[in-house]
Short mmCIF file of C-alpha atoms in Angstrom, two decimals:
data_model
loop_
_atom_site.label_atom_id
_atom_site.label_comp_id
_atom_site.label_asym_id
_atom_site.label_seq_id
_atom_site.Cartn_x
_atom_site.Cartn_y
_atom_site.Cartn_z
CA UNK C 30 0.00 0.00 0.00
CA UNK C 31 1.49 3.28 -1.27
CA UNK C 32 1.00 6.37 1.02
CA UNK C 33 -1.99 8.28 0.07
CA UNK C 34 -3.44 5.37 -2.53
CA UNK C 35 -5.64 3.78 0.23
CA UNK C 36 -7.68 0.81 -0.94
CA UNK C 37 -12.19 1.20 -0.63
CA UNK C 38 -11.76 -1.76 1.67
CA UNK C 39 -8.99 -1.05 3.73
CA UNK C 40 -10.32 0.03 7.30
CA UNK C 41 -8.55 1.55 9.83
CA UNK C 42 -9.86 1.51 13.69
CA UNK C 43 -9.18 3.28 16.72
CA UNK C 44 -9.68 0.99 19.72
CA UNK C 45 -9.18 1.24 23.27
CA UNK C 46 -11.59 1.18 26.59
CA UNK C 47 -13.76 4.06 27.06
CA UNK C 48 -11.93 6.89 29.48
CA UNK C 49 -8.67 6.08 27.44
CA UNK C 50 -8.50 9.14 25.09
CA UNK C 51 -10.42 8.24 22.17
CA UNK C 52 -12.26 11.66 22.21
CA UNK C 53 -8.69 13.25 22.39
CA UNK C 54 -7.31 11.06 19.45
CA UNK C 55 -10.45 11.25 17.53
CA UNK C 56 -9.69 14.97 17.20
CA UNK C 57 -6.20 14.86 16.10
CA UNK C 58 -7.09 12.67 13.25
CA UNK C 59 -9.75 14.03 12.40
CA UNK C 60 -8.19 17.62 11.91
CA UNK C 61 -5.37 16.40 9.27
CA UNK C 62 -6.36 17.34 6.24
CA UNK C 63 -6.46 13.68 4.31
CA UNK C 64 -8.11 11.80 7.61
CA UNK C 65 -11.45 11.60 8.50
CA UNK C 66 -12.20 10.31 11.87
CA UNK C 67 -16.02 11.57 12.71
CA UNK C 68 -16.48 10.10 16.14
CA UNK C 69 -17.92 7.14 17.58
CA UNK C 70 -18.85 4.02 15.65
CA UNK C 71 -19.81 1.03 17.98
CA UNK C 72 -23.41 1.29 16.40
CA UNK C 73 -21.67 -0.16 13.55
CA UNK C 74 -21.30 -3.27 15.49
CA UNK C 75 -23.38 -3.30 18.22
CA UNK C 76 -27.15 -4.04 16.30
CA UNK C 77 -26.02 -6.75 14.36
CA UNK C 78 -27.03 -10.12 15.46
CA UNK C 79 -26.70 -13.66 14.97
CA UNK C 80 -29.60 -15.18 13.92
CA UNK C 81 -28.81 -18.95 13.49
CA UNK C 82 -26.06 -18.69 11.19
CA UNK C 83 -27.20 -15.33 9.53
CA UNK C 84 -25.84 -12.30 10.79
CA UNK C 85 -28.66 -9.66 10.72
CA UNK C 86 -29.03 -5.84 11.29
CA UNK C 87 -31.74 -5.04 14.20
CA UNK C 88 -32.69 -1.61 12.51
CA UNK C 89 -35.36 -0.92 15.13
CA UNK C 90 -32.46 -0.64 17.97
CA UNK C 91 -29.86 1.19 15.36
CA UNK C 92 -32.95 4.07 14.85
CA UNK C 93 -32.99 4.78 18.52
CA UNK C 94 -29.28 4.55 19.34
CA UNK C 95 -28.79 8.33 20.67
CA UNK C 96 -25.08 8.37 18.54
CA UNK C 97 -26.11 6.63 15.49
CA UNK C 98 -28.99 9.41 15.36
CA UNK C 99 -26.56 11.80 16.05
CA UNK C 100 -24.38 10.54 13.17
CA UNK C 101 -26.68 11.77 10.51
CA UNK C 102 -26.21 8.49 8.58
CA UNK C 103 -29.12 6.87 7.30
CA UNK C 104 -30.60 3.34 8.22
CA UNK C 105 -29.35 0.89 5.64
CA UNK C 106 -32.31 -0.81 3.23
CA UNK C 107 -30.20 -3.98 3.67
CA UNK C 108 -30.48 -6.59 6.59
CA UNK C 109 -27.49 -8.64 5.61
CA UNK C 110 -25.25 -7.90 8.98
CA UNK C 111 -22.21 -7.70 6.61
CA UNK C 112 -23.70 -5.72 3.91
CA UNK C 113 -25.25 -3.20 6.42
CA UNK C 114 -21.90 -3.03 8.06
CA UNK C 115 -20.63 -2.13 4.76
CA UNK C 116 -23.27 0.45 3.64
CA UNK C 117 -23.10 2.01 6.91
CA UNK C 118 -19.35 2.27 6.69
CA UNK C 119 -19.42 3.58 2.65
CA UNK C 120 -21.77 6.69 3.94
CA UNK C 121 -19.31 7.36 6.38
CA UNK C 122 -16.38 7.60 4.62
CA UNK C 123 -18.60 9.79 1.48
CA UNK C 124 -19.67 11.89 3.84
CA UNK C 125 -15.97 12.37 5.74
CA UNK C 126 -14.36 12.58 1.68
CA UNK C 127 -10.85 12.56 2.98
CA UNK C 128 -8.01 9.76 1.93
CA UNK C 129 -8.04 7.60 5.37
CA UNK C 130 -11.36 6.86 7.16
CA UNK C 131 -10.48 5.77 10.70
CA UNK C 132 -13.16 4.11 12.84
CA UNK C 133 -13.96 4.76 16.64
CA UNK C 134 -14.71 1.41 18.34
CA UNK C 135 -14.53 -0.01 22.04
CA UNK C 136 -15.78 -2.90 21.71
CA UNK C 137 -17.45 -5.81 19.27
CA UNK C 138 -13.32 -5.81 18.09
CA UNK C 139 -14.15 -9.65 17.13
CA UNK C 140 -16.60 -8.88 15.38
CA UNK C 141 -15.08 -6.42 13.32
CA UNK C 142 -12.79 -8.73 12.38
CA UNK C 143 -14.69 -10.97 11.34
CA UNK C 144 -16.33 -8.94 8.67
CA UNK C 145 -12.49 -6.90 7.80
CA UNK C 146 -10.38 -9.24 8.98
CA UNK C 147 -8.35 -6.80 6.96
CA UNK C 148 -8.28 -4.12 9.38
CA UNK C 149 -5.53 -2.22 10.99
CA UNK C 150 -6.08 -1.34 14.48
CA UNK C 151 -4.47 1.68 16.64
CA UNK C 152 -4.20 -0.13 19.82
CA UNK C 153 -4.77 2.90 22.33
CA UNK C 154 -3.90 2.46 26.10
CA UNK C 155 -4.23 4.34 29.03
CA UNK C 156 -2.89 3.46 32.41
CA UNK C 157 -6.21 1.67 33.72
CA UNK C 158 -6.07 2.90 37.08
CA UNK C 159 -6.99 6.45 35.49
CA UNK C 160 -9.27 4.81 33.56
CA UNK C 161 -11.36 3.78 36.99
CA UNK C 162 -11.01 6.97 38.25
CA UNK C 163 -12.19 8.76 35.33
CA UNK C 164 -15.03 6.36 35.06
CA UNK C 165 -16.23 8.00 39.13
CA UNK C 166 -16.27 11.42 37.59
CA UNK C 167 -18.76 9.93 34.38
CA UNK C 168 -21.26 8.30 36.79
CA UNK C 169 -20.54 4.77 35.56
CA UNK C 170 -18.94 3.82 38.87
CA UNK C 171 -18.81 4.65 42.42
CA UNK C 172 -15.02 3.35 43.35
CA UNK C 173 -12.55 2.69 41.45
CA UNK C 174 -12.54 -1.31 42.29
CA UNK C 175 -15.63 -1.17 39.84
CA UNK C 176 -14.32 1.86 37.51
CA UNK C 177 -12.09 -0.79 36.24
CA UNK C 178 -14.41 -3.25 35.16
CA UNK C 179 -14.75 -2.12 31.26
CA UNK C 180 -11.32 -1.53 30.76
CA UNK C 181 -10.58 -4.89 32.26
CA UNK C 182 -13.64 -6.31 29.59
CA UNK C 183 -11.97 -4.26 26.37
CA UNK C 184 -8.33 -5.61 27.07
CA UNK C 185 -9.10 -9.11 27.71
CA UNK C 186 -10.96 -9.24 24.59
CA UNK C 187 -8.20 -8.04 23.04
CA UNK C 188 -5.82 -10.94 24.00
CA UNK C 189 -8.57 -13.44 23.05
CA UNK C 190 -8.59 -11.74 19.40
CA UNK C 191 -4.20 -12.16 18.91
CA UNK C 192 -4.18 -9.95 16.01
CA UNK C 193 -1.31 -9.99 14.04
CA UNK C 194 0.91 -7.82 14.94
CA UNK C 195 1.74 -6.46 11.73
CA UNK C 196 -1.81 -4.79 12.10
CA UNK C 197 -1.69 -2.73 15.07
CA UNK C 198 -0.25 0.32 15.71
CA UNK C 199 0.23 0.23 19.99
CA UNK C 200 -0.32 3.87 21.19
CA UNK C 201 -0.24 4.81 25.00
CA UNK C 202 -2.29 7.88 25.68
CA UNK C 203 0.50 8.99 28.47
CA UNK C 204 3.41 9.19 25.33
CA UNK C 205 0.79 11.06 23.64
CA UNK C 206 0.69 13.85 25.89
CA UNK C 207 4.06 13.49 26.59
CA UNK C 208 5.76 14.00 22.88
CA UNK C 209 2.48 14.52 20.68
CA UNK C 210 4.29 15.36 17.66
CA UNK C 211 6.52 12.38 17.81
CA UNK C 212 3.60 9.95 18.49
CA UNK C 213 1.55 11.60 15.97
CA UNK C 214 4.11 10.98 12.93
CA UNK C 215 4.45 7.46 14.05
CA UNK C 216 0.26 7.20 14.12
CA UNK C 217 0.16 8.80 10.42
CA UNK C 218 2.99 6.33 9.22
CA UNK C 219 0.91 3.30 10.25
CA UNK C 220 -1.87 5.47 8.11
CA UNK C 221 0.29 6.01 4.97
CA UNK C 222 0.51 9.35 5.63
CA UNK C 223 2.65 12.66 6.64
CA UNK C 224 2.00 13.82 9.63
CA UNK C 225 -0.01 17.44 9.67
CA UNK C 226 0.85 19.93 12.00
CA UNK C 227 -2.91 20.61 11.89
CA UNK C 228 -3.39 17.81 14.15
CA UNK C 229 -2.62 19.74 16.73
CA UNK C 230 -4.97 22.22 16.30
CA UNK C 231 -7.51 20.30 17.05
CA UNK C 232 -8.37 22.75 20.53
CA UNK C 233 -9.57 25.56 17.85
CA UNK C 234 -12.34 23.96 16.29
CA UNK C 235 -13.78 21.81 19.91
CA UNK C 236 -14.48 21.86 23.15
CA UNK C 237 -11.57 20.02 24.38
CA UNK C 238 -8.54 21.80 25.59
CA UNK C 239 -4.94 21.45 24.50
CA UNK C 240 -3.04 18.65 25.19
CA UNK C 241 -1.60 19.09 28.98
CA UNK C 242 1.14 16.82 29.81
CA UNK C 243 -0.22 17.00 34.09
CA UNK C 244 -3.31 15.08 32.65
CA UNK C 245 -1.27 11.46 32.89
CA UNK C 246 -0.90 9.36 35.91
CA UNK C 247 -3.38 10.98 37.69
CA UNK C 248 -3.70 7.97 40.17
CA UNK C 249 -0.59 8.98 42.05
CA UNK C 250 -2.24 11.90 43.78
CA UNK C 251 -5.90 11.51 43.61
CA UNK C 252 -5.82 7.91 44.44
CA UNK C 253 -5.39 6.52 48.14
CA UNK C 254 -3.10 3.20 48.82
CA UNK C 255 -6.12 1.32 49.76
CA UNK C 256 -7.44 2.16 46.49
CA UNK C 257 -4.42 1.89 44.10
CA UNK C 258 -3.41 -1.81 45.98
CA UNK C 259 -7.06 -2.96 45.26
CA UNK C 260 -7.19 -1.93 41.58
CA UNK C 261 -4.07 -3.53 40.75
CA UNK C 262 -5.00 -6.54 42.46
CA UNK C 263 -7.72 -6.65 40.30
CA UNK C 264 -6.06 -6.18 37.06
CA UNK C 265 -3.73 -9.22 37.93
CA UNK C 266 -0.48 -9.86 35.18
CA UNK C 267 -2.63 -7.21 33.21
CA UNK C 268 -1.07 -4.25 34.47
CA UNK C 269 2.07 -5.18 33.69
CA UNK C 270 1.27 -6.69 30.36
CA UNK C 271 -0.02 -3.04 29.29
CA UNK C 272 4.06 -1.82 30.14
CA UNK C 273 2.52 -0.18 33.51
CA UNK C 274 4.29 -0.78 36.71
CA UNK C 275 2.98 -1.28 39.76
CA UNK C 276 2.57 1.40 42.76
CA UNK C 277 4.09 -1.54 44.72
CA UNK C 278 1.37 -0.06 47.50
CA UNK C 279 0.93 -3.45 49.34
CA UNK C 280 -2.79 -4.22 50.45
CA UNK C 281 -5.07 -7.74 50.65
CA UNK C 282 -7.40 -8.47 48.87
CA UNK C 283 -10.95 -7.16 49.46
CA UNK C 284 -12.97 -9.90 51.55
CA UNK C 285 -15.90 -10.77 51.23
CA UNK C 286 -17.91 -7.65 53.43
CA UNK C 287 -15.35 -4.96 52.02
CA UNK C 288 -16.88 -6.20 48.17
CA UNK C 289 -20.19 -5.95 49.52
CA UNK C 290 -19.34 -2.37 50.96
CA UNK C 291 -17.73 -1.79 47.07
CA UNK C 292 -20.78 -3.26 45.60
CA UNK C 293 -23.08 -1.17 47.47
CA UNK C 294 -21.50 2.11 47.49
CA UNK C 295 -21.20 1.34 43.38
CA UNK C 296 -25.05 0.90 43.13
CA UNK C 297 -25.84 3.78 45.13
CA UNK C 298 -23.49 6.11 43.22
CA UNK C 299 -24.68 5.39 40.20
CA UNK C 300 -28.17 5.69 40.82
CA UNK C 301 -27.57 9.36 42.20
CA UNK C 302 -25.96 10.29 39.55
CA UNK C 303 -28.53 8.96 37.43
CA UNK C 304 -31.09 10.65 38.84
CA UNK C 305 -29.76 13.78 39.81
CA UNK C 306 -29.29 14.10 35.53
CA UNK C 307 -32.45 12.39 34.38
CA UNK C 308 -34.88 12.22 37.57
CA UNK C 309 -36.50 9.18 38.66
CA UNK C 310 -38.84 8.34 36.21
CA UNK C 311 -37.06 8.12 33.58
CA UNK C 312 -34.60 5.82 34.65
CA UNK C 313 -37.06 3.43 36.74
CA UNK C 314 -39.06 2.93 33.08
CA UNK C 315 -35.25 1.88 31.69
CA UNK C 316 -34.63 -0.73 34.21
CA UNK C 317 -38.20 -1.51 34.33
CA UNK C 318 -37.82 -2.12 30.23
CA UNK C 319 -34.50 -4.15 30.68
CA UNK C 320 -35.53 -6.74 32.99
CA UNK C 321 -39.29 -7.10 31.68
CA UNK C 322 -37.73 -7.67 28.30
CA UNK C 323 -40.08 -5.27 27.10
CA UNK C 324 -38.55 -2.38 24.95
CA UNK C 325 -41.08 -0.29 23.98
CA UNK C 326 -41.91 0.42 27.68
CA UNK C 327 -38.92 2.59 28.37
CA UNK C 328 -38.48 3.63 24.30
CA UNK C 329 -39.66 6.95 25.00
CA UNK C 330 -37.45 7.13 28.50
CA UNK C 331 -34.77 6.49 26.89
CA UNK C 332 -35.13 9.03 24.31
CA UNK C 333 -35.68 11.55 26.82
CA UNK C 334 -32.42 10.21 28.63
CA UNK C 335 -30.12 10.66 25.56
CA UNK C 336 -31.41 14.55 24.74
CA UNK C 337 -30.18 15.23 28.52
CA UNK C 338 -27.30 13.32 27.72
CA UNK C 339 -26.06 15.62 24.95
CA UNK C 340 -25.91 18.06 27.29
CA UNK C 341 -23.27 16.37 29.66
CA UNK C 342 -20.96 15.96 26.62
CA UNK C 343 -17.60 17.23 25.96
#
């Protein structure tokens, strides 16, 4: 592959647990000039299903996914799982119009590969135990020992998947910040391309700020002992395996009443925060929905949820 003469099937994809930097990397591909990389793309993935051995698109959940809606892209008039994969991914990259279309994913990686098995992937990392304390500040968790739970779920999918790696491009989101220009011309090599200093003005045209170096390894001050030992207990040969080192903070394991402390003061959290954004309705229709089985019951809940949530976005 020549730089700049990028084959219609090649696809490119930027993977990594949410809290890791995607937003951040997202925007400093998508402001070179020859890359488009328009945000988010799990809905790609996440509404096709297996239906004995067909692979089909659920277009009634892709219609009221909040960031396929926000996408502007229409619902494909094919049911095929691959082909709908496929048209969905062509109207992306028309609408984008630029040399390399890079894709947003954290998460249905095998399945992407099994419909590109193609694809190149930017592996993007981010020391995990900022990832579960990011993930308090969200409202997904209320302690860290849970915070870490998706980014656990992303990278051990990733070792089941053992892509080649002649495919992945391995970028830590600490480096990043660190030497951007450096890691950027390394990211735009793996992309056949030159690297733009456009990238890096990225800050003038969104909400996010530029990059700030203080931003890694958060952990080390805002984190207590208690809480750094039991996060890296839970991440097990993981940490390591990612190239981060351990705080060497020496602490048990959680017994059984200190996870039921975790467990509840997780629940609780999340609820407030829930409700405190959406109020109680609302979210008591949702759950209602989800364990009845019954989707149109919290359809219009959920609508009502993602308008609010636009508003709590970066």
């Amino acid at each position: 592959m020549t730089m700049g003469s990028h084959a219609v099937n090649d696809v490119f994809v930027l993977y990594g647990a949410l809290r890791s930097g995607t937003t951040l990397v997202r925007l400093l591909l998508d402001a070179h000039p020859d890359i488009g990389c328009p945000g988010e793309r799990d809905f790609m993935l996440d509404h096709l299903e297996q239906n004995g051995a067909d692979l089909v698109l659920n277009a009634g959940d892709l219609e009221l996914d909040r960031i396929f809606r926000a996408s502007g892209l229409p619902v494909p008039d094919v049911r095929e799982g691959e082909a709908a994969f496929r048209t969905m991914l062509a109207g992306d990259r028309a609408r984008s119009g630029k040399k390399v279309h890079v894709l947003v994913l954290h998460r249905e990686l095998g399945r992407l590969r099994q419909l590109c098995p193609e694809a190149r992937i930017i592996h993007l990392l981010r020391d995990p135990r900022d990832v579960a304390r990011s993930s308090i500040g969200m409202g997904w968790a209320g302690n860290t020992w849970h915070g870490i739970d998706h980014w656990l779920g992303t990278e051990r999918d990733w070792d089941r998947l053992a892509i080649p790696e002649e495919r992945v491009f391995t970028l830590r989101y600490e480096d990043l910040l660190a030497a951007p220009k450096d890691q950027l011309s390394r990211l735009c090599a793996f992309l056949g391309l030159s690297y733009s200093p456009a990238m890096l003005d990225y800050a003038q045209h969104s909400t996010y700020e530029a990059i700030d170096p203080r931003l890694a390894f958060q952990w080390r001050s805002k984190q207590s002992p208690r809480e750094i030992a039991e996060v890296e207990y839970k991440l097990g040969h993981l940490l390591e395996a990612r190239g981060y080192r351990p705080s060497g903070a020496v602490v048990g394991p959680p017994g059984v009443i200190r996870r039921a402390r975790l467990a509840l003061q997780n629940k609780l959290h999340t609820w407030k925060v829930r409700t405190e954004r959406y109020g109680y309705v609302d979210p008591v229709l949702v759950m209602l929905a989800g364990r009845l089985r019954w989707k149109s019951l919290g359809r219009g809940a959920q609508l009502r949820i993602d308008r609010k949530t636009q508003g709590y976005l970066k």
